[in-house]
Amino acid sequence: ALPISKLLGIPLALGAVAGLVLLIASLATTPAEQAMAATREFVRAAEDGRSDDMISMLRENATLHIGRTENAGQPLEELERELRMLDGVHRIVSNRITRLEAQATEPDTVVAELGCYTETESSFGTVPSAWLIEWRKEPNGTWMVRRITAAKIAGRGPTGSVLR
């Protein structure tokens, strides 16, 4: 028979191991979780009218796609112009994320599906929108936007400019 002191030590050791496993699991995040966190930060910057912060999260070859990812992308300069509109006439008054899911498509690429209900200075009430944001992980570990697709605005596929 084992002495009482050793019997009491077994549960303590098992508890310590279980706690260590939980701690390690809580620190580990998947690429999808990292991209969702980056998406939340991108949205917060939009809500706060911090277009420069949003632009700093774009890769130098980032593109804006209207309606579908397969549609020809507009260049970075046009994407920047659209984002800067959030500083002015299209300033966000209120926003609520209604959907945020992400899936890795490659080891360093994640596509986030974002849905929002947004009211801007220029809108007539709250407008639903759906977006696809493709994130790429840079060699330094930073997640940067490669592609933004405006899938739906007010329940329809947008045409032309997203915000104009």
Coordinates of N, CA and C in Angstrom, one line a residue:
A1 N 0.8 -1.2 0.0 CA 0.0 0.0 0.0 C 0.9 1.2 0.0
L2 N 0.4 2.3 -0.7 CA 1.1 3.5 -0.8 C 0.8 4.4 0.5
P3 N 1.8 5.1 1.0 CA 1.5 6.0 2.1 C 0.5 7.1 1.7
I4 N -0.2 7.6 2.6 CA -1.2 8.7 2.4 C -0.5 9.9 1.7
S5 N 0.7 10.2 2.1 CA 1.3 11.4 1.5 C 1.5 11.2 0.0
K6 N 1.9 10.0 -0.5 CA 2.0 9.8 -1.9 C 0.7 9.7 -2.6
L7 N -0.3 9.2 -1.9 CA -1.7 9.2 -2.5 C -2.2 10.6 -2.7
L8 N -2.0 11.5 -1.8 CA -2.4 12.9 -2.0 C -1.6 13.6 -3.0
G9 N -0.4 13.2 -3.3 CA 0.5 13.8 -4.3 C 0.0 13.5 -5.7
I10 N -0.6 12.4 -5.9 CA -1.0 12.0 -7.3 C -2.0 12.9 -7.8
P11 N -3.1 13.2 -7.1 CA -4.1 14.2 -7.7 C -3.5 15.6 -7.9
L12 N -2.6 16.0 -7.0 CA -2.0 17.3 -7.2 C -1.2 17.3 -8.4
A13 N -0.4 16.3 -8.7 CA 0.4 16.2 -9.9 C -0.4 16.2 -11.1
L14 N -1.5 15.4 -11.1 CA -2.4 15.3 -12.2 C -3.1 16.7 -12.5
G15 N -3.5 17.3 -11.4 CA -4.1 18.7 -11.5 C -3.1 19.7 -12.1
A16 N -1.8 19.6 -11.7 CA -0.8 20.5 -12.3 C -0.6 20.2 -13.8
V17 N -0.6 19.0 -14.2 CA -0.4 18.6 -15.6 C -1.6 19.1 -16.4
A18 N -2.8 18.9 -15.9 CA -4.0 19.3 -16.6 C -4.0 20.8 -16.7
G19 N -3.6 21.5 -15.7 CA -3.6 23.0 -15.7 C -2.6 23.5 -16.8
L20 N -1.4 22.8 -16.8 CA -0.4 23.2 -17.8 C -0.9 22.9 -19.2
V21 N -1.6 21.9 -19.5 CA -2.2 21.6 -20.8 C -3.2 22.6 -21.2
L22 N -4.1 23.0 -20.2 CA -5.1 24.1 -20.5 C -4.4 25.4 -20.8
L23 N -3.3 25.7 -20.1 CA -2.6 27.0 -20.3 C -2.0 27.0 -21.7
I24 N -1.4 25.9 -22.1 CA -0.7 25.8 -23.4 C -1.8 25.9 -24.5
A25 N -2.9 25.2 -24.3 CA -4.0 25.3 -25.3 C -4.6 26.7 -25.4
S26 N -4.7 27.4 -24.3 CA -5.2 28.8 -24.4 C -4.3 29.7 -25.1
L27 N -3.0 29.5 -25.1 CA -2.0 30.3 -25.7 C -1.9 30.1 -27.2
A28 N -2.2 28.9 -27.6 CA -2.1 28.5 -29.0 C -3.3 29.0 -29.8
T29 N -3.1 29.7 -30.9 CA -4.2 30.1 -31.7 C -4.0 29.6 -33.1
T30 N -5.0 29.4 -33.8 CA -4.9 28.9 -35.2 C -4.8 30.1 -36.1
P31 N -4.4 29.9 -37.4 CA -4.3 31.0 -38.3 C -5.7 31.6 -38.5
A32 N -6.8 30.8 -38.5 CA -8.1 31.4 -38.6 C -8.4 32.3 -37.5
E33 N -8.1 31.9 -36.3 CA -8.3 32.8 -35.1 C -7.5 34.1 -35.2
Q34 N -6.3 34.0 -35.6 CA -5.5 35.1 -35.8 C -6.0 36.1 -36.8
A35 N -6.5 35.6 -37.9 CA -7.1 36.4 -39.0 C -8.4 37.0 -38.5
M36 N -9.2 36.3 -37.7 CA -10.4 36.9 -37.1 C -10.1 38.0 -36.2
A37 N -9.0 37.9 -35.4 CA -8.6 39.0 -34.5 C -8.2 40.2 -35.4
A38 N -7.5 39.9 -36.4 CA -7.0 41.0 -37.3 C -8.3 41.7 -38.0
T39 N -9.3 40.9 -38.3 CA -10.5 41.4 -38.9 C -11.2 42.3 -37.9
R40 N -11.3 41.9 -36.7 CA -11.9 42.7 -35.6 C -11.2 44.1 -35.5
E41 N -9.9 44.0 -35.5 CA -9.1 45.3 -35.4 C -9.3 46.2 -36.7
F42 N -9.4 45.6 -37.8 CA -9.7 46.3 -39.1 C -11.1 47.0 -39.0
V43 N -12.1 46.3 -38.4 CA -13.4 46.8 -38.3 C -13.4 47.9 -37.2
R44 N -12.7 47.8 -36.1 CA -12.6 48.8 -35.1 C -12.0 50.1 -35.7
A45 N -11.0 49.9 -36.5 CA -10.4 51.1 -37.2 C -11.4 51.8 -38.1
A46 N -12.2 51.0 -38.8 CA -13.3 51.6 -39.7 C -14.3 52.3 -38.8
E47 N -14.7 51.7 -37.7 CA -15.7 52.3 -36.8 C -15.2 53.7 -36.2
D48 N -13.9 53.7 -36.0 CA -13.3 54.9 -35.4 C -12.8 55.9 -36.4
G49 N -13.0 55.6 -37.7 CA -12.6 56.5 -38.8 C -11.1 56.6 -38.9
R50 N -10.4 55.6 -38.6 CA -8.9 55.5 -38.7 C -8.5 54.9 -40.0
S51 N -8.8 55.5 -41.1 CA -8.5 54.9 -42.4 C -7.0 54.7 -42.6
D52 N -6.1 55.5 -42.0 CA -4.7 55.3 -42.1 C -4.3 54.0 -41.4
D53 N -4.9 53.6 -40.3 CA -4.7 52.3 -39.7 C -5.1 51.2 -40.5
M54 N -6.3 51.4 -41.2 CA -6.8 50.3 -42.1 C -5.8 50.1 -43.3
I55 N -5.4 51.3 -43.8 CA -4.5 51.2 -45.0 C -3.2 50.6 -44.6
S56 N -2.7 50.8 -43.4 CA -1.5 50.1 -43.0 C -1.6 48.6 -42.9
M57 N -2.8 48.1 -42.9 CA -3.0 46.7 -42.8 C -3.1 46.0 -44.2
L58 N -3.0 46.8 -45.2 CA -3.1 46.3 -46.6 C -1.7 46.0 -47.2
R59 N -1.7 44.9 -47.9 CA -0.4 44.5 -48.6 C -0.3 45.5 -49.8
E60 N 0.9 45.6 -50.3 CA 1.1 46.6 -51.4 C 0.4 46.2 -52.7
N61 N 0.0 44.9 -52.8 CA -0.7 44.5 -54.0 C -2.2 44.2 -53.6
A62 N -2.7 44.7 -52.5 CA -4.1 44.5 -52.1 C -5.1 45.0 -53.2
T63 N -6.2 44.3 -53.4 CA -7.2 44.7 -54.4 C -8.6 44.7 -53.7
L64 N -9.5 45.5 -54.4 CA -10.9 45.5 -54.0 C -11.7 44.9 -55.1
H65 N -12.5 43.9 -54.7 CA -13.4 43.2 -55.7 C -14.8 43.6 -55.4
I66 N -15.6 43.9 -56.4 CA -17.0 44.3 -56.2 C -17.9 43.1 -56.6
G67 N -18.7 42.7 -55.7 CA -19.7 41.6 -55.9 C -19.2 40.2 -55.7
R68 N -18.1 39.9 -56.4 CA -17.5 38.5 -56.3 C -16.0 38.6 -56.3
T69 N -15.4 37.6 -55.7 CA -13.9 37.6 -55.6 C -13.4 37.3 -57.0
E70 N -14.2 36.7 -57.9 CA -13.7 36.4 -59.2 C -13.7 37.6 -60.2
N71 N -14.5 38.6 -59.8 CA -14.5 39.8 -60.6 C -13.1 40.5 -60.5
A72 N -12.8 41.2 -61.6 CA -11.5 41.9 -61.6 C -11.4 42.8 -60.4
G73 N -10.2 42.8 -59.8 CA -10.0 43.6 -58.7 C -9.5 45.0 -59.0
Q74 N -10.0 46.0 -58.2 CA -9.6 47.4 -58.4 C -8.3 47.5 -57.7
P75 N -7.4 48.4 -58.2 CA -6.0 48.5 -57.6 C -6.1 49.1 -56.2
L76 N -4.9 49.0 -55.5 CA -4.7 49.5 -54.2 C -5.1 51.0 -54.0
E77 N -4.8 51.8 -55.0 CA -5.2 53.2 -54.9 C -6.7 53.4 -54.8
E78 N -7.5 52.6 -55.5 CA -8.9 52.7 -55.4 C -9.4 52.2 -54.1
L79 N -8.8 51.1 -53.6 CA -9.2 50.6 -52.3 C -8.9 51.7 -51.2
E80 N -7.8 52.3 -51.3 CA -7.4 53.4 -50.3 C -8.4 54.5 -50.4
R81 N -8.8 54.9 -51.6 CA -9.8 56.0 -51.8 C -11.1 55.6 -51.1
E82 N -11.6 54.4 -51.3 CA -12.8 53.9 -50.7 C -12.7 54.0 -49.1
L83 N -11.6 53.5 -48.6 CA -11.4 53.4 -47.1 C -11.3 54.8 -46.6
R84 N -10.7 55.8 -47.3 CA -10.6 57.2 -46.8 C -12.0 57.8 -46.7
M85 N -13.0 57.3 -47.4 CA -14.3 57.9 -47.3 C -14.9 57.7 -46.0
L86 N -14.4 56.7 -45.2 CA -14.9 56.4 -43.9 C -14.5 57.5 -42.9
D87 N -13.6 58.4 -43.3 CA -13.1 59.5 -42.4 C -14.1 60.7 -42.6
G88 N -14.9 60.7 -43.7 CA -15.7 61.9 -44.0 C -17.1 61.6 -44.1
V89 N -17.7 61.8 -45.3 CA -19.1 61.7 -45.5 C -19.7 60.4 -45.1
H90 N -18.9 59.3 -45.2 CA -19.4 58.0 -44.9 C -18.9 57.5 -43.5
R91 N -18.7 58.4 -42.7 CA -18.2 58.1 -41.3 C -19.3 57.2 -40.6
I92 N -18.8 56.1 -40.0 CA -19.6 55.2 -39.3 C -20.2 55.7 -38.0
V93 N -21.5 55.7 -37.9 CA -22.2 56.1 -36.7 C -22.4 55.0 -35.7
S94 N -22.8 53.8 -36.3 CA -22.9 52.6 -35.4 C -22.6 51.4 -36.3
N95 N -22.1 50.3 -35.7 CA -21.8 49.1 -36.5 C -21.9 47.9 -35.5
R96 N -22.4 46.8 -36.0 CA -22.5 45.6 -35.3 C -22.1 44.5 -36.2
I97 N -21.1 43.7 -35.8 CA -20.7 42.5 -36.5 C -21.7 41.4 -36.3
T98 N -22.3 40.9 -37.4 CA -23.3 39.9 -37.3 C -22.8 38.5 -37.6
R99 N -21.7 38.5 -38.3 CA -21.1 37.2 -38.7 C -19.6 37.4 -38.8
L100 N -18.8 36.5 -38.2 CA -17.4 36.5 -38.5 C -16.9 35.0 -38.4
E101 N -16.5 34.5 -39.5 CA -16.0 33.2 -39.6 C -14.8 33.2 -40.5
A102 N -13.9 32.3 -40.3 CA -12.6 32.3 -41.1 C -12.2 30.9 -41.3
Q103 N -11.6 30.7 -42.5 CA -11.0 29.4 -42.8 C -9.7 29.6 -43.6
A104 N -8.7 28.8 -43.2 CA -7.5 28.8 -43.8 C -7.6 28.1 -45.2
T105 N -7.1 28.8 -46.2 CA -7.2 28.2 -47.6 C -5.8 27.7 -48.0
E106 N -4.8 28.2 -47.3 CA -3.4 27.7 -47.4 C -2.8 28.0 -46.1
P107 N -1.6 27.4 -45.8 CA -1.0 27.6 -44.5 C -0.8 29.1 -44.1
D108 N -0.6 30.0 -45.0 CA -0.4 31.4 -44.7 C -1.5 32.3 -45.2
T109 N -2.6 31.7 -45.6 CA -3.7 32.5 -46.2 C -5.0 32.1 -45.5
V110 N -5.8 33.1 -45.1 CA -7.1 32.8 -44.4 C -8.1 33.8 -45.1
V111 N -9.3 33.2 -45.3 CA -10.4 34.1 -45.8 C -11.4 34.2 -44.7
A112 N -11.6 35.5 -44.3 CA -12.6 35.8 -43.3 C -13.9 36.2 -43.9
E113 N -15.0 35.7 -43.5 CA -16.4 36.1 -43.9 C -16.9 37.0 -42.9
L114 N -17.2 38.2 -43.2 CA -17.7 39.3 -42.3 C -19.0 39.8 -42.7
G115 N -19.9 39.8 -41.8 CA -21.2 40.4 -42.0 C -21.4 41.5 -40.9
C116 N -22.0 42.6 -41.3 CA -22.2 43.8 -40.4 C -23.6 44.4 -40.7
Y117 N -24.1 45.1 -39.7 CA -25.2 46.1 -39.8 C -24.5 47.4 -39.5
T118 N -24.5 48.3 -40.4 CA -23.8 49.6 -40.3 C -24.7 50.7 -40.6
E119 N -24.6 51.8 -39.8 CA -25.2 53.1 -40.1 C -24.1 54.1 -40.3
T120 N -24.1 54.8 -41.3 CA -23.1 55.9 -41.6 C -23.8 57.2 -41.6
E121 N -23.0 58.3 -41.6 CA -23.5 59.7 -41.7 C -24.4 59.8 -43.0
S122 N -24.1 59.1 -44.0 CA -24.8 59.3 -45.3 C -25.9 58.2 -45.6
S123 N -26.0 57.2 -44.7 CA -27.1 56.2 -44.9 C -28.4 56.6 -44.3
F124 N -29.4 56.0 -44.8 CA -30.8 56.2 -44.3 C -31.1 55.0 -43.4
G125 N -30.4 55.0 -42.2 CA -30.6 53.9 -41.3 C -29.5 52.8 -41.4
T126 N -29.8 51.7 -40.8 CA -28.8 50.6 -40.8 C -28.8 49.8 -42.0
V127 N -27.6 49.5 -42.6 CA -27.5 48.8 -43.8 C -26.7 47.5 -43.6
P128 N -27.3 46.3 -44.0 CA -26.5 45.1 -43.8 C -25.5 45.0 -45.0
S129 N -24.4 44.4 -44.7 CA -23.3 44.2 -45.7 C -22.6 42.8 -45.4
A130 N -22.1 42.3 -46.5 CA -21.3 41.0 -46.4 C -20.0 41.2 -47.1
W131 N -18.9 40.8 -46.5 CA -17.6 41.0 -47.0 C -16.8 39.7 -46.9
L132 N -15.8 39.5 -47.8 CA -14.8 38.5 -47.8 C -13.5 39.2 -47.7
I133 N -12.7 38.9 -46.7 CA -11.4 39.5 -46.5 C -10.3 38.4 -46.5
E134 N -9.5 38.5 -47.5 CA -8.4 37.5 -47.6 C -7.1 38.1 -46.9
W135 N -6.7 37.3 -45.9 CA -5.5 37.7 -45.1 C -4.3 36.8 -45.5
R136 N -3.1 37.4 -45.6 CA -1.9 36.7 -45.8 C -1.0 37.0 -44.6
K137 N -0.3 35.9 -44.1 CA 0.6 36.1 -43.1 C 2.0 36.4 -43.7
E138 N 2.6 37.5 -43.2 CA 3.9 38.0 -43.7 C 5.0 37.2 -43.0
P139 N 6.2 37.2 -43.5 CA 7.3 36.5 -42.8 C 7.5 36.9 -41.4
N140 N 7.2 38.2 -41.1 CA 7.4 38.7 -39.7 C 6.2 38.3 -38.7
G141 N 5.2 37.5 -39.3 CA 4.1 37.1 -38.5 C 2.9 37.9 -38.5
T142 N 3.0 39.1 -39.1 CA 1.9 40.0 -39.2 C 0.9 39.6 -40.3
W143 N -0.4 39.7 -40.0 CA -1.5 39.4 -41.0 C -1.8 40.6 -41.7
M144 N -1.8 40.6 -43.1 CA -2.1 41.7 -43.9 C -3.2 41.4 -44.9
V145 N -4.0 42.4 -45.3 CA -5.1 42.2 -46.2 C -4.5 42.1 -47.6
R146 N -4.9 41.0 -48.3 CA -4.5 40.8 -49.7 C -5.7 41.2 -50.6
R147 N -6.9 40.9 -50.2 CA -8.1 41.1 -51.1 C -9.3 41.4 -50.2
I148 N -10.1 42.4 -50.6 CA -11.4 42.7 -49.9 C -12.4 42.5 -51.0
T149 N -13.4 41.7 -50.7 CA -14.6 41.6 -51.7 C -15.8 42.1 -51.0
A150 N -16.4 43.1 -51.6 CA -17.7 43.6 -51.1 C -18.8 42.7 -51.8
A151 N -19.2 41.7 -51.0 CA -20.1 40.7 -51.6 C -21.6 41.2 -51.7
K152 N -22.0 41.8 -50.6 CA -23.4 42.4 -50.6 C -23.5 43.6 -49.8
I153 N -24.2 44.6 -50.3 CA -24.5 45.8 -49.6 C -26.0 46.0 -49.7
A154 N -26.7 46.1 -48.6 CA -28.1 46.3 -48.5 C -28.8 45.1 -49.2
G155 N -28.3 43.9 -49.1 CA -28.9 42.7 -49.6 C -28.7 42.5 -51.1
R156 N -27.9 43.3 -51.8 CA -27.6 43.1 -53.2 C -26.1 43.2 -53.5
G157 N -25.8 42.5 -54.6 CA -24.4 42.6 -55.0 C -24.1 44.0 -55.5
P158 N -23.1 44.7 -54.9 CA -22.8 46.1 -55.3 C -22.3 46.2 -56.8
T159 N -22.5 47.3 -57.4 CA -21.9 47.6 -58.7 C -21.2 48.9 -58.6
G160 N -20.1 49.0 -59.3 CA -19.3 50.2 -59.3 C -18.6 50.4 -57.9
S161 N -18.7 51.6 -57.4 CA -18.0 51.9 -56.1 C -18.8 51.3 -54.9
V162 N -18.1 51.0 -53.9 CA -18.8 50.5 -52.7 C -19.4 51.6 -51.9
L163 N -18.8 52.7 -51.8 CA -19.2 53.7 -50.9 C -19.8 55.0 -51.6
R164 N -19.5 55.1 -52.9 CA -20.0 56.3 -53.6 C -21.4 56.2 -54.0

